Amino acid sequence: MTSDPFFHPVSGFDLPRFAGVPSFMRLPHLPPEHSRRSEVDIGLVGVPWDSGTTNRPGPRHGPRQLRDASTMIRAQHGVSGLRPFEMVNCADLGDVGPNPADIQDSLDRITAYYDDLVQAGITPLTAGGDHLTSLPVLRALARNGPLGMVLFDSHTDLFHSYFGGTMYTHGTPFRRAVEEGLLDPKRVVQIGIRGTTYDSEDRDFAASVGIRVIPIEEFHARGPGDVMAEARQIVGAAPTYLSYDIDFVDPAFAPGTGTPELGGPNSYQALQVVRELQGVNLVGADMVEVSPPFDMSGNTAFLAVSIMFEMLCIMAAQRAKG
Amino acid sequence: MTSDPFFHPVSGFDLPRFAGVPSFMRLPHLPPEHSRRSEVDIGLVGVPWDSGTTNRPGPRHGPRQLRDASTMIRAQHGVSGLRPFEMVNCADLGDVGPNPADIQDSLDRITAYYDDLVQAGITPLTAGGDHLTSLPVLRALARNGPLGMVLFDSHTDLFHSYFGGTMYTHGTPFRRAVEEGLLDPKRVVQIGIRGTTYDSEDRDFAASVGIRVIPIEEFHARGPGDVMAEARQIVGAAPTYLSYDIDFVDPAFAPGTGTPELGGPNSYQALQVVRELQGVNLVGADMVEVSPPFDMSGNTAFLAVSIMFEMLCIMAAQRAKG
Amino acid sequence: MTSDPFFHPVSGFDLPRFAGVPSFMRLPHLPPEHSRRSEVDIGLVGVPWDSGTTNRPGPRHGPRQLRDASTMIRAQHGVSGLRPFEMVNCADLGDVGPNPADIQDSLDRITAYYDDLVQAGITPLTAGGDHLTSLPVLRALARNGPLGMVLFDSHTDLFHSYFGGTMYTHGTPFRRAVEEGLLDPKRVVQIGIRGTTYDSEDRDFAASVGIRVIPIEEFHARGPGDVMAEARQIVGAAPTYLSYDIDFVDPAFAPGTGTPELGGPNSYQALQVVRELQGVNLVGADMVEVSPPFDMSGNTAFLAVSIMFEMLCIMAAQRAKG
Amino acid sequence: MTSDPFFHPVSGFDLPRFAGVPSFMRLPHLPPEHSRRSEVDIGLVGVPWDSGTTNRPGPRHGPRQLRDASTMIRAQHGVSGLRPFEMVNCADLGDVGPNPADIQDSLDRITAYYDDLVQAGITPLTAGGDHLTSLPVLRALARNGPLGMVLFDSHTDLFHSYFGGTMYTHGTPFRRAVEEGLLDPKRVVQIGIRGTTYDSEDRDFAASVGIRVIPIEEFHARGPGDVMAEARQIVGAAPTYLSYDIDFVDPAFAPGTGTPELGGPNSYQALQVVRELQGVNLVGADMVEVSPPFDMSGNTAFLAVSIMFEMLCIMAAQRAKG
Amino acid sequence: MTSDPFFHPVSGFDLPRFAGVPSFMRLPHLPPEHSRRSEVDIGLVGVPWDSGTTNRPGPRHGPRQLRDASTMIRAQHGVSGLRPFEMVNCADLGDVGPNPADIQDSLDRITAYYDDLVQAGITPLTAGGDHLTSLPVLRALARNGPLGMVLFDSHTDLFHSYFGGTMYTHGTPFRRAVEEGLLDPKRVVQIGIRGTTYDSEDRDFAASVGIRVIPIEEFHARGPGDVMAEARQIVGAAPTYLSYDIDFVDPAFAPGTGTPELGGPNSYQALQVVRELQGVNLVGADMVEVSPPFDMSGNTAFLAVSIMFEMLCIMAAQRAKG
Amino acid sequence: MTSDPFFHPVSGFDLPRFAGVPSFMRLPHLPPEHSRRSEVDIGLVGVPWDSGTTNRPGPRHGPRQLRDASTMIRAQHGVSGLRPFEMVNCADLGDVGPNPADIQDSLDRITAYYDDLVQAGITPLTAGGDHLTSLPVLRALARNGPLGMVLFDSHTDLFHSYFGGTMYTHGTPFRRAVEEGLLDPKRVVQIGIRGTTYDSEDRDFAASVGIRVIPIEEFHARGPGDVMAEARQIVGAAPTYLSYDIDFVDPAFAPGTGTPELGGPNSYQALQVVRELQGVNLVGADMVEVSPPFDMSGNTAFLAVSIMFEMLCIMAAQRAKG
């Protein structure tokens, strides 16, 4: 399976990387009405939304900065030599338009948008947005049954509610997803959890439904290779979602996020953990919580899109086989 | 009328300005349960909230940065020689706790908080928050009838709705306030309006109800003195609210805001326009749309609190007269 | 004359301004191979290039940042009420691809690109790039005879050469343009010139060929209205080019540039001077020397695109008249 | 032993973390005259002072920024599950007011303040200030005999004098402390020392009095666990002071300091080394040299307060036992 | 009188402005031991010192940043056409080495250094340093009797003492200077005074000794030309010192300073007021309170050195006549 | 062999590090015409040039920022105790003046400058500049035959050409150097290579001529000690050049560069790899690609000069033996 040259990104040898309208990874931009959208295998989608944020806002600006930073991504993976854009048809599908002043309206708009992608057979690679973004995406992707999930994060996002009963925030999406039957908790692994906590309510819930939580101390003690072997075993061969909160990474490497926690992995490990998912049956993936107003050097966005390229390589290899 | 020394701010000669827990203008901090709260004449209140923001977020961080910057304010007005903290009892009343993930809940919390202030006879000086903040405050202050209003802003904030019917955003508060009978449109003047627009729907509404809009071109042509004379005439002697969106000021002087517009007044004029309100019957005032993530030098916050000190001098003089 | 709705920008009421792939002013992006490019009346073009820069580099990053900032521009002019996007077909034509390591190659590429635009009857509105950008653009636009020019700048850019004989830098474009017969010096006016100088060689040249230089002292003394009346008289009714170096504006309002000079106009005047060109026969215009690495707040880019909108309004009104 | 609810911090579930007057860890603020101050077990104190700084200044702004960052600290330790605020009475005691233009006066003011704390039975946890801060604190804490000390730092701060005989700078506090009998050099360990040096005068002094210096090369070779086991042995069971200069940490993780040195520990190790002091008899601790003007992301302050929380957990466990 | 070519600055046409070791205005660097120091007419001297600062520190870093920014200054004045470096011998004399941890020692070192300059017949142009710098300089310059002074500042710096009796801070230098007979108060004018105040003690002192204080309101009302005419009359033809605190300028134009006050002059006026001193008998001048840690764009330093170039032109013209 | 005290750097104990005109490591500044230049053993030279940069520019500002940061370097190596400035005569030789608008002219100027150094027997330690800088330096140093080279970098810089045939960019210097016989490919080792790639053309070339490429994965797996032992073996005892691109280091530790790649070494390893070159026969070394506009904290420059000090220690030990 090879891709149509129409879907190849612009090369930096032809047009310098600082030039041109910045689409994701310099891919063609295919808005909903575009005639060739039905040919897309993997669609990169922005969800510029942060209404679920309980502390420092900003991820609504994430997709645009991620597009800008993504112009640094070249055609070939540095280690595997894979050239994903030549294996399957990739495209920038544009952004889902959220309603910044209405959470329920936004949840509905996002799910509707992803329902269309699922119907068109497009595997979505999402650039958030805060972590509440994962919930409406999962609602579309799990129409045929609960999914497994690998979560890289410093928080479980499994809380029941905030501020006296508010159910939809960026601290609750996976509680809702389990309650709604979108995730199979036995096939969910959360990696990198750390930081001070209010209490253990989230961890107690995880334990009660069978979600595997790997705190950062265990991650550092065992090493990424060993931890990811367990993760692969947990999710198995069934359909799986990959969710990556950039605050998984240590804030020295990824300062541009709203709720950083200290003591996380470095940038080498941040890439490595995704590489270790080679072969996992990914039906979708997201990169969330990149907050440009707190990313003065732009390095957070560059790391985040580099991780997205790792995700894309795995998804492309799988679809090419498929 | 003189104030109780308990309500005097800490002097920078006694404790350097960079020292100490930062309350507004180094005043005593009196949370709701404080025993001496009933003695307060003018209460400085923070509303850390930006859920109505349709573009760049951040004003939720405003009150804290404004407190920090306010430690630079000294005891005496540089021109009039007024010493407001010695005239009436001033205090930092803390922040209203909003619900960052629920607009209606937040609107209700804010109004309830201000209802208490009104009942206690405290004149509120508010540090927002985005401009939607003014609406729930006005709901409490206008219990006895519609108020006049002087608005400094580059936008009218008179739109009907956003994003296909969303009624509560920072672009709609005064449309709602007029509809709800909180403002007497004939006694409302809006100063500094400018920038590109979607259409003229807001201006048409203003014209239809009798709100006086003074665009920035007229402001620059006539000068602050002449414009403010007209403003005083419009609001007259009846109870009046003062609302100051920091984006009234040119972004070179106040970059830390979410929706800047070019060609505004400089910092001298920004202070002067408030001084010109001496004698107006202010029942409350707010400073909104200060967005710390976009205020790298901190100068926006310093300007904003300096303007708040101008407001305070007017309110203190008025309350001292009784 | 009205525009085809295909060429209308996306509204912020439909899709928030922070969402979507950022084209200039949210217009459709029509790369060279696009089928509807021939219908374009006014084309916005980026020239991401700074090889002529003799001091601080960065304008190669200008077009991308200008696109980002331009998403804040709305449909209607705030003062005149003009809606340019509905008057003529406007589009983002993408960037000319320069060769960052070869000046002569880049000069040729740019001229070739603009030759095509001229042939297609498209009036170009250029986002640079450093000021050397104007030279290859003029080479294409002046094929039928020398043009008049209004230049807003703090430097004359009329030097003979730099560094012992280097003829093509951002300090020499208009010397070359006069020598090559692209500009009619009698119809050239340079406004805002200031700062320390090496010597008077540039001014002597201006005087010798009849270029009118209005230093900033004269600008402040006479006021923008009077100065621009003279400028209109100088260029007259014949075809004229408008070149705007952002360092014309005071660095407090436009810090993001490589060679700032102090004491310039404020942001209100920066817009006003272009408005005063209403009716001038503009065959092209550029905004140059915006340097994102030195524009930490992003306000320089926002000012620059706001000025570009003023230019666009003049060009649209003229083309609509036909 | 459990704490009085009066001394519990505000929860982020009740009031968002960005709201409210920022006291240390959202604890009640008890200035010297407060009626309940005598009930405090562990007091967090700011010393906003940098008159001993020989290179880049700024730590005078440390306590305020540390308070702001500390609002991110939650109730429970992520690994041990300890809830220190519920074990003993903790409070923010405000700042010691230094004299920024008189070193001797400031030294005296600080010692007098801490004498009062000692008399009141309060264990102090200090937020500096530059490293000279430790000296006047030690003068109060060592009234009953010399203390042991664990120092995390990249410098020994054991120099005799600077600039031709100046005895009180941030490079000399522990030389003075040994000379004055405040520290028992045999029970002092300095960890992380590195960087270029003027000479070996400080190391020679350390060797001559029996201070154990562990350079960063040894730290990296042996690992934090092994090094801290030795540290615990050196200080033993007798009263010990803990001093933490944030420049111990690598500047990628803690850029906001005046004299950074390269090659230090990462943020995980920065926390871990304090955790390893569990059981040590701490009579006081400080976090010094946080310099907000050089901490553009705010991550340095967040790391520093997170380390302070680690200190607090150890001190609370000990007092709760005590 | 013309200068020796040895004392000419490097041209940007020969060596780009970003190249080379940065001395003031690219002049030759003549440290104290240099053989040709005795030939210098005007000496540029750095005093990197901020021990008198009562709020935000940083001016100790001023001279180095001012040297860096000064490489943008070219050979010729843009308006007058004066070429000062060709009129008299100018040089960068390096920095006075202060003792950052001992105020009295520093005061003595500075005066000793300037005593040598006076003896060598060198007119000093000083780059501070905070405003306390002016005092030890005046002690050297006023050996033959009290001087007149033009002060541009937003503060009078005439306070008696700070923090309960501290006599030497950046808020007291001119009180000391009058007390010590270094200034003739009848020949002192202070321009631009503004901002909130502790009290009127400084103004009362000014009035009692005959110092003329021109507040910013008067400055804006009368205009720079009229105000400076009065200033020239006040200082007359006798020896006069010029002191320029960069916080005279509005913080939008000069954010990099420790105690900004709002509503000041713009950059054009900031230069103009010095130009208006043409003909005044200047025996020395200083530029103080430039604080690089708060000058993120570097524009403050660029403005400050541009003002120093204006000072230099006046001093050169006078010495050339002399 | 000991050095002449004339060549000793200024001590921070005598003059604070923030004071004085900033030469490299506070060494005497000896421009080409200086009388004692012939006595120099190791010369630090700036090459402020970035015309070969294909993405984000800025290294032209490198030498000046590196000089500023280098004032933090003290006299003695922290681990070895070596005092290089007392072993051989070191000096700051100033900058080579490039032509920012002419690549060929600049290449020639640089080679001519280094030819003079070679003739004078000075070992050059260069501060770039982008990586194209290495080529003209090698042309001078390899006059007597090809050199070995140790390269620390995340890119091979071995590409044939860019943008359709442009031969001289910062991605091609070592391809040219091999073609021109300046490097013996069998004695070249490249360490740290990583990131996405356009294709494998550079690696294929390396393989074809025998250059050893050690990708970052191998570096992390084997550790710095093992890798550097191989590197020493590859270059052997013959004359060798050391080239260090700061993007070798992870961008969390060195953000200030134009083409960062993720997953690199930390700052401890960044220093360590140079220490491991002790005994290698270095005839020259460079530090390139430091880009101040992207180095907001200044930590990149501080790391870069600290690495330069490591280089200097090796070169000094060798010359002292020699």
GROMACS .gro file of N, CA, C and O in nm, chain C residues 45-81:
model
  148
  689VAL      N    1   0.017   3.789  -0.053
  689VAL     CA    2   0.131   3.701  -0.080
  689VAL      C    3   0.236   3.719   0.030
  689VAL      O    4   0.264   3.832   0.070
  690GLY      N    5   0.292   3.609   0.076
  690GLY     CA    6   0.402   3.617   0.172
  690GLY      C    7   0.536   3.601   0.104
  690GLY      O    8   0.550   3.520   0.011
  691VAL      N    9   0.633   3.679   0.148
  691VAL     CA   10   0.771   3.662   0.099
  691VAL      C   11   0.861   3.644   0.222
  691VAL      O   12   0.913   3.741   0.277
  692PRO      N   13   0.876   3.520   0.267
  692PRO     CA   14   0.948   3.492   0.392
  692PRO      C   15   1.098   3.492   0.369
  692PRO      O   16   1.158   3.387   0.348
  693TRP      N   17   1.159   3.609   0.379
  693TRP     CA   18   1.295   3.624   0.330
  693TRP      C   19   1.365   3.737   0.404
  693TRP      O   20   1.307   3.842   0.424
  694ASP      N   21   1.490   3.714   0.449
  694ASP     CA   22   1.562   3.823   0.516
  694ASP      C   23   1.711   3.821   0.485
  694ASP      O   24   1.792   3.867   0.565
  695SER      N   25   1.745   3.777   0.366
  695SER     CA   26   1.887   3.768   0.331
  695SER      C   27   1.951   3.904   0.310
  695SER      O   28   2.074   3.914   0.306
  696GLY      N   29   1.871   4.007   0.297
  696GLY     CA   30   1.927   4.140   0.281
  696GLY      C   31   1.949   4.214   0.412
  696GLY      O   32   1.994   4.328   0.413
  697THR      N   33   1.921   4.145   0.523
  697THR     CA   34   1.925   4.210   0.654
  697THR      C   35   2.068   4.227   0.703
  697THR      O   36   2.143   4.130   0.710
  698THR      N   37   2.103   4.348   0.739
  698THR     CA   38   2.241   4.375   0.781
  698THR      C   39   2.260   4.377   0.932
  698THR      O   40   2.371   4.381   0.980
  699ASN      N   41   2.149   4.373   1.005
  699ASN     CA   42   2.163   4.370   1.150
  699ASN      C   43   2.087   4.249   1.206
  699ASN      O   44   2.121   4.137   1.174
  700ARG      N   45   1.983   4.267   1.285
  700ARG     CA   46   1.913   4.155   1.347
  700ARG      C   47   1.821   4.085   1.248
  700ARG      O   48   1.727   4.146   1.197
  701PRO      N   49   1.838   3.955   1.225
  701PRO     CA   50   1.753   3.885   1.127
  701PRO      C   51   1.618   3.846   1.188
  701PRO      O   52   1.594   3.867   1.307
  702GLY      N   53   1.530   3.790   1.106
  702GLY     CA   54   1.400   3.745   1.155
  702GLY      C   55   1.283   3.761   1.062
  702GLY      O   56   1.187   3.685   1.071
  703PRO      N   57   1.283   3.860   0.969
  703PRO     CA   58   1.165   3.879   0.885
  703PRO      C   59   1.127   3.758   0.800
  703PRO      O   60   1.015   3.754   0.749
  704ARG      N   61   1.216   3.660   0.786
  704ARG     CA   62   1.177   3.539   0.713
  704ARG      C   63   1.060   3.471   0.784
  704ARG      O   64   0.986   3.396   0.722
  705HIS      N   65   1.047   3.494   0.913
  705HIS     CA   66   0.936   3.437   0.988
  705HIS      C   67   0.812   3.527   0.987
  705HIS      O   68   0.711   3.495   1.049
  706GLY      N   69   0.822   3.642   0.918
  706GLY     CA   70   0.712   3.737   0.919
  706GLY      C   71   0.580   3.686   0.864
  706GLY      O   72   0.476   3.694   0.932
  707PRO      N   73   0.578   3.633   0.742
  707PRO     CA   74   0.448   3.595   0.683
  707PRO      C   75   0.368   3.498   0.771
  707PRO      O   76   0.247   3.514   0.786
  708ARG      N   77   0.434   3.403   0.830
  708ARG     CA   78   0.358   3.307   0.912
  708ARG      C   79   0.297   3.375   1.034
  708ARG      O   80   0.180   3.353   1.067
  709GLN      N   81   0.374   3.461   1.101
  709GLN     CA   82   0.318   3.529   1.217
  709GLN      C   83   0.209   3.628   1.177
  709GLN      O   84   0.110   3.645   1.247
  710LEU      N   85   0.229   3.690   1.061
  710LEU     CA   86   0.127   3.784   1.014
  710LEU      C   87  -0.003   3.710   0.982
  710LEU      O   88  -0.112   3.761   1.009
  711ARG      N   89   0.008   3.591   0.926
  711ARG     CA   90  -0.114   3.513   0.902
  711ARG      C   91  -0.185   3.483   1.035
  711ARG      O   92  -0.307   3.497   1.047
  712ASP      N   93  -0.106   3.441   1.133
  712ASP     CA   94  -0.165   3.409   1.263
  712ASP      C   95  -0.238   3.532   1.320
  712ASP      O   96  -0.355   3.526   1.357
  713ALA      N   97  -0.168   3.644   1.325
  713ALA     CA   98  -0.227   3.766   1.380
  713ALA      C   99  -0.347   3.812   1.298
  713ALA      O  100  -0.441   3.872   1.352
  714SER      N  101  -0.345   3.785   1.169
  714SER     CA  102  -0.451   3.836   1.080
  714SER      C  103  -0.585   3.770   1.105
  714SER      O  104  -0.688   3.818   1.056
  715THR      N  105  -0.587   3.661   1.182
  715THR     CA  106  -0.717   3.599   1.210
  715THR      C  107  -0.801   3.688   1.301
  715THR      O  108  -0.919   3.660   1.322
  716MET      N  109  -0.740   3.795   1.356
  716MET     CA  110  -0.816   3.891   1.437
  716MET      C  111  -0.889   3.995   1.353
  716MET      O  112  -0.967   4.073   1.407
  717ILE      N  113  -0.858   4.003   1.226
  717ILE     CA  114  -0.922   4.104   1.140
  717ILE      C  115  -1.064   4.057   1.106
  717ILE      O  116  -1.086   3.945   1.063
  718ARG      N  117  -1.159   4.148   1.126
  718ARG     CA  118  -1.300   4.115   1.097
  718ARG      C  119  -1.341   4.171   0.960
  718ARG      O  120  -1.259   4.225   0.888
  719ALA      N  121  -1.468   4.161   0.930
  719ALA     CA  122  -1.516   4.186   0.794
  719ALA      C  123  -1.530   4.332   0.756
  719ALA      O  124  -1.529   4.366   0.638
  720GLN      N  125  -1.542   4.419   0.854
  720GLN     CA  126  -1.587   4.556   0.824
  720GLN      C  127  -1.490   4.657   0.883
  720GLN      O  128  -1.445   4.642   0.998
  721HIS      N  129  -1.460   4.763   0.807
  721HIS     CA  130  -1.375   4.870   0.857
  721HIS      C  131  -1.451   4.948   0.965
  721HIS      O  132  -1.567   4.983   0.947
  722GLY      N  133  -1.383   4.977   1.075
  722GLY     CA  134  -1.451   5.038   1.190
  722GLY      C  135  -1.496   5.180   1.169
  722GLY      O  136  -1.592   5.224   1.233
  723VAL      N  137  -1.434   5.252   1.081
  723VAL     CA  138  -1.468   5.393   1.062
  723VAL      C  139  -1.552   5.412   0.936
  723VAL      O  140  -1.660   5.470   0.939
  724SER      N  141  -1.501   5.361   0.824
  724SER     CA  142  -1.571   5.384   0.697
  724SER      C  143  -1.689   5.290   0.677
  724SER      O  144  -1.777   5.317   0.596
  725GLY      N  145  -1.689   5.178   0.749
  725GLY     CA  146  -1.795   5.081   0.729
  725GLY      C  147  -1.776   4.994   0.605
  725GLY      O  148  -1.858   4.907   0.574
   0.00000   0.00000   0.00000
